[in-house]
């Protein structure tokens, strides 16, 4: 039985993906279940976080968003039994790769998969659903009537976040980095209040948002990265149509919430003072926080269940690529690690 792993280079800058033969899994422990994997979604691996968490090993397992059938359970497992259909996200310190036919996982990382939901839909939606919930529900307290700016709305996360915001009765504004993305967002129903085309680099996101909100500014911003410096001082990779941090601060309304994916965000005293005058907050979107805190396990399971319920009800309509077989996972992961596409890649077993 083979599984996909990755190996870091000595500089930690490059990683190599390799299939390795795995021995038969040992007898499962008390609170663990053994799972036959039916689908596993592909996501970028945050090697920097693994290093910061002191997770050092020769080979790291690949693939964490899984859906499958329970084969057998440990003596203290209370939520599942053999033949149950489940979905979940393997923890950061999992010894087993999701890109393998059979895995072991603690029952607290799994929830039941609704019957109407396919394997690929479940695996392909679970992580972005958790990220959208964390950003809009826990970090910014989304409620009906709020105005929300979701940057890069045609991305896998952006699309789920837009659908969640619409479901909660919010007014949604989004940005598009290409004509194809713009057309995709304009086709959404319910419709987006305004799609800001930033592909030419000429559109002013702050001006457009202030115009759309009558000068009040938006209540919630979920960014997809920001520029911290002027264009002359910014690395080329940062110039991919990202707004400047000053633009985000300008378009925030009074009491607004800025949820950022920029882990190295730097705010100067004038930036902080402007946020202070608006009574605004900044929160960092790190969906791994649920994995790092056992105290929050109950909330985490509630999020997983709600994501699946909304997927089953048609609230979430994920953008998925055509499923791929396991033997193509190595090449596909190399592509995803360098540049995730618009649609989520899922391996189907």
mmCIF file of C-alpha atoms in Angstrom:
data_model
loop_
_atom_site.group_PDB
_atom_site.id
_atom_site.type_symbol
_atom_site.label_atom_id
_atom_site.label_comp_id
_atom_site.label_asym_id
_atom_site.label_seq_id
_atom_site.Cartn_x
_atom_site.Cartn_y
_atom_site.Cartn_z
ATOM 1 C CA UNK A 1 0.000 0.000 0.000
ATOM 2 C CA UNK A 2 1.589 3.264 -1.172
ATOM 3 C CA UNK A 3 1.226 6.746 0.268
ATOM 4 C CA UNK A 4 2.434 10.173 -0.889
ATOM 5 C CA UNK A 5 5.016 12.041 1.211
ATOM 6 C CA UNK A 6 7.214 15.083 0.779
ATOM 7 C CA UNK A 7 10.819 15.706 1.717
ATOM 8 C CA UNK A 8 12.271 19.147 2.434
ATOM 9 C CA UNK A 9 15.590 20.282 1.000
ATOM 10 C CA UNK A 10 18.395 21.388 3.311
ATOM 11 C CA UNK A 11 17.405 25.030 2.730
ATOM 12 C CA UNK A 12 13.670 24.340 3.310
ATOM 13 C CA UNK A 13 12.953 26.258 0.094
ATOM 14 C CA UNK A 14 12.098 23.296 -2.110
ATOM 15 C CA UNK A 15 10.196 20.120 -1.406
ATOM 16 C CA UNK A 16 10.147 16.839 -3.290
ATOM 17 C CA UNK A 17 7.106 14.570 -3.481
ATOM 18 C CA UNK A 18 7.619 10.808 -3.374
ATOM 19 C CA UNK A 19 5.443 7.717 -3.149
ATOM 20 C CA UNK A 20 6.517 5.336 -0.407
ATOM 21 C CA UNK A 21 5.407 1.818 0.350
ATOM 22 C CA UNK A 22 3.624 1.601 3.708
ATOM 23 C CA UNK A 23 3.388 -1.411 5.965
ATOM 24 C CA UNK A 24 0.016 -2.652 7.128
ATOM 25 C CA UNK A 25 -1.376 -0.291 9.735
ATOM 26 C CA UNK A 26 -0.942 -1.503 13.311
ATOM 27 C CA UNK A 27 -3.872 -2.221 15.618
ATOM 28 C CA UNK A 28 -5.784 1.015 16.090
ATOM 29 C CA UNK A 29 -5.684 2.825 19.410
ATOM 30 C CA UNK A 30 -8.632 3.497 21.727
ATOM 31 C CA UNK A 31 -10.044 6.701 20.176
ATOM 32 C CA UNK A 32 -8.915 6.120 16.605
ATOM 33 C CA UNK A 33 -10.750 4.847 13.557
ATOM 34 C CA UNK A 34 -9.343 3.139 10.507
ATOM 35 C CA UNK A 35 -10.625 4.693 7.326
ATOM 36 C CA UNK A 36 -10.769 3.597 3.701
ATOM 37 C CA UNK A 37 -10.107 6.837 1.819
ATOM 38 C CA UNK A 38 -12.464 7.515 -1.090
ATOM 39 C CA UNK A 39 -11.324 11.084 -1.913
ATOM 40 C CA UNK A 40 -8.579 13.479 -0.821
ATOM 41 C CA UNK A 41 -8.297 17.155 -1.794
ATOM 42 C CA UNK A 42 -4.951 18.765 -2.665
ATOM 43 C CA UNK A 43 -3.850 21.974 -0.915
ATOM 44 C CA UNK A 44 -0.602 23.900 -0.615
ATOM 45 C CA UNK A 45 1.637 22.735 2.223
ATOM 46 C CA UNK A 46 2.786 25.413 4.659
ATOM 47 C CA UNK A 47 6.352 24.203 5.209
ATOM 48 C CA UNK A 48 7.207 27.333 7.187
ATOM 49 C CA UNK A 49 4.517 26.538 9.764
ATOM 50 C CA UNK A 50 5.751 22.949 10.078
ATOM 51 C CA UNK A 51 9.244 24.260 10.790
ATOM 52 C CA UNK A 52 7.958 26.769 13.351
ATOM 53 C CA UNK A 53 6.011 23.972 15.074
ATOM 54 C CA UNK A 54 9.266 21.959 15.326
ATOM 55 C CA UNK A 55 7.769 19.170 13.244
ATOM 56 C CA UNK A 56 10.981 17.748 11.875
ATOM 57 C CA UNK A 57 11.042 14.375 10.139
ATOM 58 C CA UNK A 58 12.574 12.835 7.036
ATOM 59 C CA UNK A 59 9.287 12.399 5.200
ATOM 60 C CA UNK A 60 6.057 14.323 5.826
ATOM 61 C CA UNK A 61 2.672 12.825 4.872
ATOM 62 C CA UNK A 62 0.739 14.592 2.107
ATOM 63 C CA UNK A 63 -3.021 15.114 1.869
ATOM 64 C CA UNK A 64 -5.220 16.076 4.800
ATOM 65 C CA UNK A 65 -8.761 16.796 3.541
ATOM 66 C CA UNK A 66 -10.270 13.332 3.285
ATOM 67 C CA UNK A 67 -13.592 11.547 2.901
ATOM 68 C CA UNK A 68 -14.054 7.822 3.273
ATOM 69 C CA UNK A 69 -15.655 4.778 4.882
ATOM 70 C CA UNK A 70 -14.936 3.612 8.435
ATOM 71 C CA UNK A 71 -13.396 0.117 8.384
ATOM 72 C CA UNK A 72 -13.068 -0.437 12.136
ATOM 73 C CA UNK A 73 -12.935 1.566 15.358
ATOM 74 C CA UNK A 74 -10.996 1.616 18.637
ATOM 75 C CA UNK A 75 -12.526 0.450 21.889
ATOM 76 C CA UNK A 76 -13.303 3.974 23.141
ATOM 77 C CA UNK A 77 -14.712 5.427 19.903
ATOM 78 C CA UNK A 78 -18.236 6.705 20.581
ATOM 79 C CA UNK A 79 -19.292 8.635 17.451
ATOM 80 C CA UNK A 80 -18.651 6.139 14.640
ATOM 81 C CA UNK A 81 -19.034 2.515 13.708
ATOM 82 C CA UNK A 82 -17.873 0.422 10.726
ATOM 83 C CA UNK A 83 -19.371 1.364 7.340
ATOM 84 C CA UNK A 84 -20.094 4.975 8.393
ATOM 85 C CA UNK A 85 -19.329 7.545 5.689
ATOM 86 C CA UNK A 86 -17.198 10.347 7.135
ATOM 87 C CA UNK A 87 -15.207 13.443 6.200
ATOM 88 C CA UNK A 88 -12.576 15.459 8.012
ATOM 89 C CA UNK A 89 -9.162 17.116 8.054
ATOM 90 C CA UNK A 90 -6.139 15.195 9.301
ATOM 91 C CA UNK A 91 -4.164 17.070 11.981
ATOM 92 C CA UNK A 92 -0.805 18.683 11.249
ATOM 93 C CA UNK A 93 1.038 15.967 13.163
ATOM 94 C CA UNK A 94 -0.723 13.056 11.452
ATOM 95 C CA UNK A 95 1.573 10.107 10.747
ATOM 96 C CA UNK A 96 -0.611 8.957 7.855
ATOM 97 C CA UNK A 97 -0.944 10.647 4.451
ATOM 98 C CA UNK A 98 -4.479 11.274 3.216
ATOM 99 C CA UNK A 99 -3.198 10.274 -0.210
ATOM 100 C CA UNK A 100 -3.240 6.604 0.702
ATOM 101 C CA UNK A 101 -5.919 3.915 0.527
ATOM 102 C CA UNK A 102 -6.213 3.438 4.308
ATOM 103 C CA UNK A 103 -5.470 5.880 7.171
ATOM 104 C CA UNK A 104 -5.844 6.096 10.952
ATOM 105 C CA UNK A 105 -7.379 9.207 12.459
ATOM 106 C CA UNK A 106 -8.680 10.301 15.866
ATOM 107 C CA UNK A 107 -12.482 10.417 15.903
ATOM 108 C CA UNK A 108 -12.470 14.081 16.977
ATOM 109 C CA UNK A 109 -11.231 15.126 13.533
ATOM 110 C CA UNK A 110 -14.156 13.529 11.684
ATOM 111 C CA UNK A 111 -17.874 14.117 11.124
ATOM 112 C CA UNK A 112 -20.496 12.138 9.245
ATOM 113 C CA UNK A 113 -20.811 12.807 5.524
ATOM 114 C CA UNK A 114 -24.387 13.541 4.375
ATOM 115 C CA UNK A 115 -25.771 10.936 1.988
ATOM 116 C CA UNK A 116 -26.483 13.498 -0.755
ATOM 117 C CA UNK A 117 -22.878 14.742 -0.811
ATOM 118 C CA UNK A 118 -20.373 12.992 -3.091
ATOM 119 C CA UNK A 119 -16.911 11.939 -1.918
ATOM 120 C CA UNK A 120 -15.155 14.566 -4.044
ATOM 121 C CA UNK A 121 -17.526 17.342 -2.952
ATOM 122 C CA UNK A 122 -16.967 16.501 0.713
ATOM 123 C CA UNK A 123 -13.163 16.386 0.506
ATOM 124 C CA UNK A 124 -12.999 19.373 -1.855
ATOM 125 C CA UNK A 125 -15.120 21.675 0.323
ATOM 126 C CA UNK A 126 -14.244 20.861 3.928
ATOM 127 C CA UNK A 127 -11.100 22.991 4.340
ATOM 128 C CA UNK A 128 -12.294 26.097 2.496
ATOM 129 C CA UNK A 129 -15.561 25.784 4.394
ATOM 130 C CA UNK A 130 -13.654 25.829 7.698
ATOM 131 C CA UNK A 131 -11.578 28.816 6.548
ATOM 132 C CA UNK A 132 -14.662 30.775 5.443
ATOM 133 C CA UNK A 133 -16.450 30.013 8.724
ATOM 134 C CA UNK A 134 -13.414 30.998 10.767
ATOM 135 C CA UNK A 135 -13.044 34.293 8.882
ATOM 136 C CA UNK A 136 -16.668 35.387 8.683
ATOM 137 C CA UNK A 137 -18.274 33.794 11.725
ATOM 138 C CA UNK A 138 -15.629 33.656 14.454
ATOM 139 C CA UNK A 139 -13.295 36.506 13.496
ATOM 140 C CA UNK A 140 -15.706 39.112 12.113
ATOM 141 C CA UNK A 141 -19.174 38.191 13.448
ATOM 142 C CA UNK A 142 -21.009 38.274 10.123
ATOM 143 C CA UNK A 143 -24.707 39.147 10.386
ATOM 144 C CA UNK A 144 -27.570 40.135 8.037
ATOM 145 C CA UNK A 145 -27.227 43.544 6.394
ATOM 146 C CA UNK A 146 -23.446 43.765 6.763
ATOM 147 C CA UNK A 147 -21.314 44.740 3.773
ATOM 148 C CA UNK A 148 -18.443 42.366 2.998
ATOM 149 C CA UNK A 149 -15.488 42.740 0.641
ATOM 150 C CA UNK A 150 -14.061 39.371 -0.390
ATOM 151 C CA UNK A 151 -10.842 39.723 -2.343
ATOM 152 C CA UNK A 152 -10.172 37.266 -5.190
ATOM 153 C CA UNK A 153 -13.719 35.954 -5.084
ATOM 154 C CA UNK A 154 -13.200 33.440 -7.885
ATOM 155 C CA UNK A 155 -10.663 31.449 -5.844
ATOM 156 C CA UNK A 156 -11.743 28.261 -4.084
ATOM 157 C CA UNK A 157 -11.881 30.029 -0.705
ATOM 158 C CA UNK A 158 -13.381 33.205 -2.157
ATOM 159 C CA UNK A 159 -16.271 31.347 -3.742
ATOM 160 C CA UNK A 160 -17.229 29.529 -0.523
ATOM 161 C CA UNK A 161 -16.874 32.769 1.480
ATOM 162 C CA UNK A 162 -19.179 34.606 -0.947
ATOM 163 C CA UNK A 163 -21.785 31.847 -0.696
ATOM 164 C CA UNK A 164 -21.622 31.869 3.113
ATOM 165 C CA UNK A 165 -21.924 35.682 3.228
ATOM 166 C CA UNK A 166 -24.941 35.632 0.899
ATOM 167 C CA UNK A 167 -26.558 32.891 2.989
ATOM 168 C CA UNK A 168 -26.206 35.086 6.087
ATOM 169 C CA UNK A 169 -27.875 38.014 4.310
ATOM 170 C CA UNK A 170 -24.802 40.173 3.724
ATOM 171 C CA UNK A 171 -24.123 42.556 0.843
ATOM 172 C CA UNK A 172 -21.087 41.214 -1.015
ATOM 173 C CA UNK A 173 -18.451 43.081 -3.017
ATOM 174 C CA UNK A 174 -15.607 41.171 -4.642
ATOM 175 C CA UNK A 175 -12.519 41.630 -6.805
ATOM 176 C CA UNK A 176 -11.585 39.782 -9.987
ATOM 177 C CA UNK A 177 -8.052 39.433 -11.305
ATOM 178 C CA UNK A 178 -9.003 38.434 -14.869
ATOM 179 C CA UNK A 179 -11.860 38.698 -17.348
ATOM 180 C CA UNK A 180 -12.649 35.018 -16.796
ATOM 181 C CA UNK A 181 -12.867 35.552 -13.027
ATOM 182 C CA UNK A 182 -15.069 38.622 -13.542
ATOM 183 C CA UNK A 183 -17.498 36.703 -15.735
ATOM 184 C CA UNK A 184 -17.555 33.815 -13.249
ATOM 185 C CA UNK A 185 -18.443 36.148 -10.376
ATOM 186 C CA UNK A 186 -21.079 38.026 -12.386
ATOM 187 C CA UNK A 187 -22.867 34.733 -13.093
ATOM 188 C CA UNK A 188 -23.316 33.958 -9.387
ATOM 189 C CA UNK A 189 -26.817 33.919 -7.926
ATOM 190 C CA UNK A 190 -27.676 35.645 -5.665
ATOM 191 C CA UNK A 191 -25.744 38.316 -7.515
ATOM 192 C CA UNK A 192 -22.776 40.214 -6.101
ATOM 193 C CA UNK A 193 -23.412 43.921 -5.441
ATOM 194 C CA UNK A 194 -20.253 44.912 -7.321
ATOM 195 C CA UNK A 195 -17.408 43.041 -9.003
ATOM 196 C CA UNK A 196 -14.263 45.189 -9.121
ATOM 197 C CA UNK A 197 -12.057 44.237 -12.086
ATOM 198 C CA UNK A 198 -8.469 44.798 -10.939
ATOM 199 C CA UNK A 199 -6.827 42.927 -13.843
ATOM 200 C CA UNK A 200 -5.682 46.131 -15.545
ATOM 201 C CA UNK A 201 -4.233 47.568 -12.353
ATOM 202 C CA UNK A 202 -6.246 50.756 -12.891
ATOM 203 C CA UNK A 203 -9.263 50.065 -10.689
ATOM 204 C CA UNK A 204 -9.218 51.694 -7.253
ATOM 205 C CA UNK A 205 -10.610 49.166 -4.778
ATOM 206 C CA UNK A 206 -11.043 51.702 -1.960
ATOM 207 C CA UNK A 207 -12.897 54.223 -4.156
ATOM 208 C CA UNK A 208 -15.185 51.512 -5.560
ATOM 209 C CA UNK A 209 -16.072 50.205 -2.084
ATOM 210 C CA UNK A 210 -16.730 53.675 -0.687
ATOM 211 C CA UNK A 211 -18.906 54.481 -3.690
ATOM 212 C CA UNK A 212 -20.874 51.229 -3.280
ATOM 213 C CA UNK A 213 -21.449 51.874 0.440
ATOM 214 C CA UNK A 214 -22.352 55.553 0.117
ATOM 215 C CA UNK A 215 -19.056 56.630 1.672
ATOM 216 C CA UNK A 216 -19.579 54.570 4.843
ATOM 217 C CA UNK A 217 -17.018 51.873 4.059
ATOM 218 C CA UNK A 218 -17.427 48.116 4.330
ATOM 219 C CA UNK A 219 -18.056 46.245 7.575
ATOM 220 C CA UNK A 220 -15.849 43.214 6.839
ATOM 221 C CA UNK A 221 -12.828 42.654 4.596
ATOM 222 C CA UNK A 222 -11.408 39.218 3.822
ATOM 223 C CA UNK A 223 -8.196 39.756 1.878
ATOM 224 C CA UNK A 224 -6.135 37.372 -0.231
ATOM 225 C CA UNK A 225 -2.859 39.033 0.714
ATOM 226 C CA UNK A 226 -1.834 42.713 0.704
ATOM 227 C CA UNK A 227 1.064 44.879 -0.386
ATOM 228 C CA UNK A 228 2.976 46.282 2.558
ATOM 229 C CA UNK A 229 5.247 48.704 0.719
ATOM 230 C CA UNK A 230 5.291 50.861 -2.397
ATOM 231 C CA UNK A 231 5.537 49.084 -5.746
ATOM 232 C CA UNK A 232 9.204 50.015 -6.066
ATOM 233 C CA UNK A 233 10.082 48.305 -2.772
ATOM 234 C CA UNK A 234 7.805 45.283 -3.043
ATOM 235 C CA UNK A 235 9.018 41.866 -4.310
ATOM 236 C CA UNK A 236 7.679 41.002 -7.764
ATOM 237 C CA UNK A 237 5.538 38.175 -6.384
ATOM 238 C CA UNK A 238 3.626 40.727 -4.289
ATOM 239 C CA UNK A 239 2.656 42.831 -7.281
ATOM 240 C CA UNK A 240 0.024 40.385 -8.487
ATOM 241 C CA UNK A 241 -2.848 42.828 -8.257
ATOM 242 C CA UNK A 242 -2.849 42.924 -4.466
ATOM 243 C CA UNK A 243 -4.235 46.048 -2.780
ATOM 244 C CA UNK A 244 -1.994 48.133 -0.551
ATOM 245 C CA UNK A 245 -2.643 47.901 3.198
ATOM 246 C CA UNK A 246 -3.572 51.620 3.167
ATOM 247 C CA UNK A 247 -6.368 50.873 0.687
ATOM 248 C CA UNK A 248 -7.832 48.269 3.043
ATOM 249 C CA UNK A 249 -7.692 50.650 6.005
ATOM 250 C CA UNK A 250 -9.282 53.424 3.915
ATOM 251 C CA UNK A 251 -12.255 51.325 2.772
ATOM 252 C CA UNK A 252 -13.036 49.932 6.246
ATOM 253 C CA UNK A 253 -16.105 51.389 7.898
ATOM 254 C CA UNK A 254 -16.515 52.402 11.543
ATOM 255 C CA UNK A 255 -16.264 49.305 13.742
ATOM 256 C CA UNK A 256 -15.110 47.307 10.717
ATOM 257 C CA UNK A 257 -13.266 43.987 10.790
ATOM 258 C CA UNK A 258 -10.239 43.296 8.577
ATOM 259 C CA UNK A 259 -9.482 39.558 8.318
ATOM 260 C CA UNK A 260 -6.085 39.098 6.707
ATOM 261 C CA UNK A 261 -4.204 36.129 5.296
ATOM 262 C CA UNK A 262 -0.949 38.142 5.383
ATOM 263 C CA UNK A 263 0.983 36.525 8.239
ATOM 264 C CA UNK A 264 3.738 39.173 8.124
ATOM 265 C CA UNK A 265 1.414 42.189 8.183
ATOM 266 C CA UNK A 266 3.193 45.320 9.403
ATOM 267 C CA UNK A 267 1.208 48.315 10.605
ATOM 268 C CA UNK A 268 2.953 51.637 11.191
ATOM 269 C CA UNK A 269 1.776 54.038 13.946
ATOM 270 C CA UNK A 270 -0.294 56.129 11.465
ATOM 271 C CA UNK A 271 -2.020 52.920 10.268
ATOM 272 C CA UNK A 272 -2.824 51.916 13.838
ATOM 273 C CA UNK A 273 -4.087 55.414 14.627
ATOM 274 C CA UNK A 274 -6.444 55.337 11.635
ATOM 275 C CA UNK A 275 -7.797 51.947 12.762
ATOM 276 C CA UNK A 276 -8.166 53.351 16.288
ATOM 277 C CA UNK A 277 -10.210 56.322 15.033
ATOM 278 C CA UNK A 278 -12.537 53.911 13.222
ATOM 279 C CA UNK A 279 -12.746 51.508 16.148
ATOM 280 C CA UNK A 280 -11.745 48.821 13.641
ATOM 281 C CA UNK A 281 -10.075 45.466 14.305
ATOM 282 C CA UNK A 282 -7.521 43.307 12.502
ATOM 283 C CA UNK A 283 -7.656 39.508 12.756
ATOM 284 C CA UNK A 284 -5.387 36.894 11.214
ATOM 285 C CA UNK A 285 -6.902 33.961 9.356
ATOM 286 C CA UNK A 286 -5.046 30.828 10.415
ATOM 287 C CA UNK A 287 -7.343 27.847 10.030
ATOM 288 C CA UNK A 288 -4.721 25.628 11.700
ATOM 289 C CA UNK A 289 -5.639 27.284 14.999
ATOM 290 C CA UNK A 290 -8.348 24.636 15.439
ATOM 291 C CA UNK A 291 -5.672 21.936 15.166
ATOM 292 C CA UNK A 292 -3.420 23.671 17.672
ATOM 293 C CA UNK A 293 -5.968 24.013 20.477
ATOM 294 C CA UNK A 294 -7.688 21.053 22.114
ATOM 295 C CA UNK A 295 -9.895 23.494 24.043
ATOM 296 C CA UNK A 296 -11.651 24.512 20.817
ATOM 297 C CA UNK A 297 -12.380 20.939 19.654
ATOM 298 C CA UNK A 298 -16.127 21.217 20.267
ATOM 299 C CA UNK A 299 -16.424 24.403 18.192
ATOM 300 C CA UNK A 300 -14.311 22.833 15.449
ATOM 301 C CA UNK A 301 -16.605 19.817 15.155
ATOM 302 C CA UNK A 302 -19.620 22.152 14.988
ATOM 303 C CA UNK A 303 -17.985 23.982 12.070
ATOM 304 C CA UNK A 304 -17.245 20.716 10.236
ATOM 305 C CA UNK A 305 -20.847 19.557 10.694
ATOM 306 C CA UNK A 306 -22.290 22.882 9.560
ATOM 307 C CA UNK A 307 -20.082 22.950 6.467
ATOM 308 C CA UNK A 308 -21.370 19.515 5.472
ATOM 309 C CA UNK A 309 -24.990 20.489 6.168
ATOM 310 C CA UNK A 310 -24.674 23.578 3.969
ATOM 311 C CA UNK A 311 -22.999 21.537 1.240
ATOM 312 C CA UNK A 312 -25.849 19.025 1.366
ATOM 313 C CA UNK A 313 -28.451 21.835 1.286
ATOM 314 C CA UNK A 314 -26.864 23.456 -1.785
ATOM 315 C CA UNK A 315 -25.730 26.608 0.048
ATOM 316 C CA UNK A 316 -22.117 25.746 -0.801
ATOM 317 C CA UNK A 317 -21.410 25.020 -4.450
ATOM 318 C CA UNK A 318 -17.662 24.376 -4.669
ATOM 319 C CA UNK A 319 -15.580 24.944 -7.792
ATOM 320 C CA UNK A 320 -14.001 21.523 -8.318
ATOM 321 C CA UNK A 321 -11.714 20.320 -11.085
ATOM 322 C CA UNK A 322 -12.182 16.910 -12.661
ATOM 323 C CA UNK A 323 -11.188 14.171 -10.168
ATOM 324 C CA UNK A 324 -7.779 12.603 -10.725
ATOM 325 C CA UNK A 325 -6.478 9.091 -9.895
ATOM 326 C CA UNK A 326 -3.931 8.461 -7.134
ATOM 327 C CA UNK A 327 -1.061 7.775 -9.536
ATOM 328 C CA UNK A 328 -1.340 11.373 -10.824
ATOM 329 C CA UNK A 329 -1.265 12.873 -7.313
ATOM 330 C CA UNK A 330 2.517 13.446 -7.266
ATOM 331 C CA UNK A 331 2.539 15.581 -10.427
ATOM 332 C CA UNK A 332 -0.658 17.380 -9.405
ATOM 333 C CA UNK A 333 0.738 18.234 -5.946
ATOM 334 C CA UNK A 334 3.869 19.704 -7.554
ATOM 335 C CA UNK A 335 1.619 22.027 -9.563
ATOM 336 C CA UNK A 336 -0.646 22.911 -6.598
ATOM 337 C CA UNK A 337 2.350 23.653 -4.365
ATOM 338 C CA UNK A 338 3.686 26.198 -6.858
ATOM 339 C CA UNK A 339 0.416 27.702 -8.018
ATOM 340 C CA UNK A 340 -3.053 26.568 -6.844
ATOM 341 C CA UNK A 341 -5.600 26.825 -9.638
ATOM 342 C CA UNK A 342 -9.025 28.423 -9.517
ATOM 343 C CA UNK A 343 -10.693 25.045 -8.999
ATOM 344 C CA UNK A 344 -9.938 22.580 -6.227
ATOM 345 C CA UNK A 345 -8.064 19.427 -7.225
ATOM 346 C CA UNK A 346 -9.368 16.205 -5.684
ATOM 347 C CA UNK A 347 -7.917 12.694 -5.907
ATOM 348 C CA UNK A 348 -10.602 10.029 -6.193
ATOM 349 C CA UNK A 349 -9.835 6.452 -5.134
#
